[in-house]
Amino acid sequence: MTATVPGRALGTPLARVEGPDKVTGAARYAAEYPVGNAAHAWVVRSPVARGRLRDVEVDPTLDGVLAVLWHGNAPELAKPADPELWVLQTDAISYRGQVIALVVAETLEAARHAAQSVVLDIEEEPHDVVLRADHPELYTPDKVNPGFPAESAQGDAEAALAAAEVTVDVTYTTPALHNNPMEPHATIAVWDGDDDLTLYDSNQGPHMVAPDVAKALGLDPARVRVVAEHVGGGFGSKGSARPNAVLAAIAAKVTGRPVKLALPRQALFTMVGYRTPTIQRVRLGAAKDGTLTAITHDAVSQSSRLFEFAEQTAVVTRHMYAAAHRRTGHRLVRLDMPTPRWMRAPGEAPGMVALECAMDELAHALGIDPIELRVRNEPDAEPESGEPFTSRHYVRCLREGAERFGWAGRDPRPARRRDGEWWVGTGVAGATYPAMAQPSTAAATALPDGRVEVRIAATDIGTGARTVLTQIAADALGLPVTDVTVRIGDTRLPRASVAGGSSGTASWGWAIDGACRQLRERGMTGEVVFDSTELVKARGNDGRHAFGAHFAEVRVNAVTGEVRVPRLFGMYAAGRILNPRTARSQFIGGMTMGLGMALHEEGVLDPHTGDWVNHDLADYHIPAHADVRDIDAAWIDEQDDQLNPMGSKGIGEIGIVGSPAAILNAVWHATGVRIRDLPARMDRIL
Ligand code: MOS
């Protein structure tokens, strides 16, 4: 670890403290813990979208099979809040790809072979898997994730639209998108007697997993230990216990052996959540000078038969632009499909595509520069609640981003620039993400040699959280970072909130800062345990957002229709940047996922089977290195003392909010073709 000046680690580009462990292979991921005598499990997933499982038969002559579990023989579970964790309990099949049996065997190969050769007796029923804006079963949910009202309205949007000098009325659709962390969801379950269970599990919060698994198994949550020391990505899909954790636990119970279960890549497309497809209608009404008079945003999305997950697609529109008359709403339909869940900026990412592309369409209709249009509609306070912003530097991001990107002098007309076979264009879109903090507890212990150990059950899902937390602790203690060790990723450590909602650093850092300051105040002796709950609750999360602006240059091949993105730039105002190296990595990581969303990624549904036909990394195209050219992020140093002791805002998700719209707006500028159905495939451009 690079040494830093004592008390001055924050703001420096400290390299990942666990980097050497990761590159030398010493860092252990969930499925890599060396447990003796482990058996291996493989999932059997439903080949139909709806039906009844009558029987499961396995060839008794197969070698090495220890158990084949299904609802006919699996241990009885209590019902946890999440019905997806109530595995192997019922004959009802709710979606194709649902786990309906589990094979446990001596080796991975034996388990896989047996799983592939089981004979399933299924009574198939007709299924309904296609999301449509006119689906007869659409309804308005009570709330949308994570607790917002499903609808909002002010003034009379219909009358204002009818009276507006210029209007835009557009429908954008976004496809199902799939979380593909490098490390799949995986669990090793080890029992010690009947009441103590240890799970080495890949997740975004050990304390999110333990209670749900305990509930299902009828255990005292304090006796379920969950270890997640290193996590190879999650993007939201590991934010709560997934079926693999419960499956491994019951398999270990039944066989009396530790059991290792790593989900194969294809299973991730159905078993761990995905981003719902959306159908979004946005209407904008404006005066000729660009002043917005009306905004409406209506979103349609899907959930499963098992569980209502209502994504907050239109919520982002409540925060962006001033307009006296406005309405947002969400409608949902429960289909015979897997349950959608969190995927990086759930709601904001698809919602911002529709809003920011519609703004680009309005700018063109008005003959006003798209940056200028946004600046003219900058609100003084939260557009709907009227709450003051603690800090909002959206306009500065647009202006300074434009300066750095080289926006000035842009010819606004589409399809005017050609370089050989390539049409060339540029586009812009806004970015925002809420700045949240959640209660957490940290412990700081003075060690005899003068060093300090900090403990908190946080997780580092690849973001660099462990490193930034080390910097926060070191500065609060007045020590060099080399004198601080931060231990994370274990329910035996003090309770911490989820690595989600871009809230990890603010939440865990707040608790660590408190523990370390108190340890310093008492002369660096003994141990301090600090619970941030009261402070976090007193401050609340209202009116707090990070903002940004994304800029893209694209080249579209006139012969093939392929889109290249030679430049992608994000300018952010996200509070104090605690580590410029890991922050830049978060920003451009989000932007890269945004590039995938704009151009490549889509779950292609086969309505006959109810499955995505492209359920692996060969066919589901996430951006590869060759797709990502000159990508960069910069930021305004934003001071906001209303946030948390570090003055930071979340940065993990904002990079995917608006970056797809910037690319799509650039595609239009290059070609004159509006892509309103994502992604911008070649066949849609030509
Ligand atoms: Mo993120 S979708 O909040 O883990």
mmCIF file of C-alpha atoms and ligand atoms in Angstrom, residues 204 235-236 342-346 433 499-502 653, ligand 1:
data_model
loop_
_atom_site.group_PDB
_atom_site.id
_atom_site.type_symbol
_atom_site.label_atom_id
_atom_site.label_comp_id
_atom_site.label_asym_id
_atom_site.label_seq_id
_atom_site.Cartn_x
_atom_site.Cartn_y
_atom_site.Cartn_z
ATOM 1 C CA GLN A 204 -23.516 -7.133 -1.610
ATOM 2 C CA PHE A 235 -24.599 -4.441 -9.889
ATOM 3 C CA GLY A 236 -27.588 -4.996 -7.605
ATOM 4 C CA TRP A 342 -32.035 -4.227 -9.134
ATOM 5 C CA MET A 343 -29.535 -3.604 -11.869
ATOM 6 C CA ARG A 344 -27.226 -0.592 -11.664
ATOM 7 C CA ALA A 345 -29.413 2.535 -11.343
ATOM 8 C CA PRO A 346 -32.693 0.625 -11.498
ATOM 9 C CA TYR A 433 -28.521 9.907 -8.921
ATOM 10 C CA ALA A 499 -23.500 -2.110 -1.088
ATOM 11 C CA GLY A 500 -26.307 -0.639 -3.160
ATOM 12 C CA GLY A 501 -28.001 2.580 -4.119
ATOM 13 C CA SER A 502 -24.533 4.119 -4.459
ATOM 14 C CA GLU A 653 -24.525 4.393 -10.547
HETATM 15 MO MO1 MOS B 1 -27.224 -1.110 -7.079
HETATM 16 S S1 MOS B 1 -28.660 -1.685 -8.437
HETATM 17 O O1 MOS B 1 -28.183 -0.195 -6.009
HETATM 18 O O2 MOS B 1 -26.642 -2.510 -6.283
#
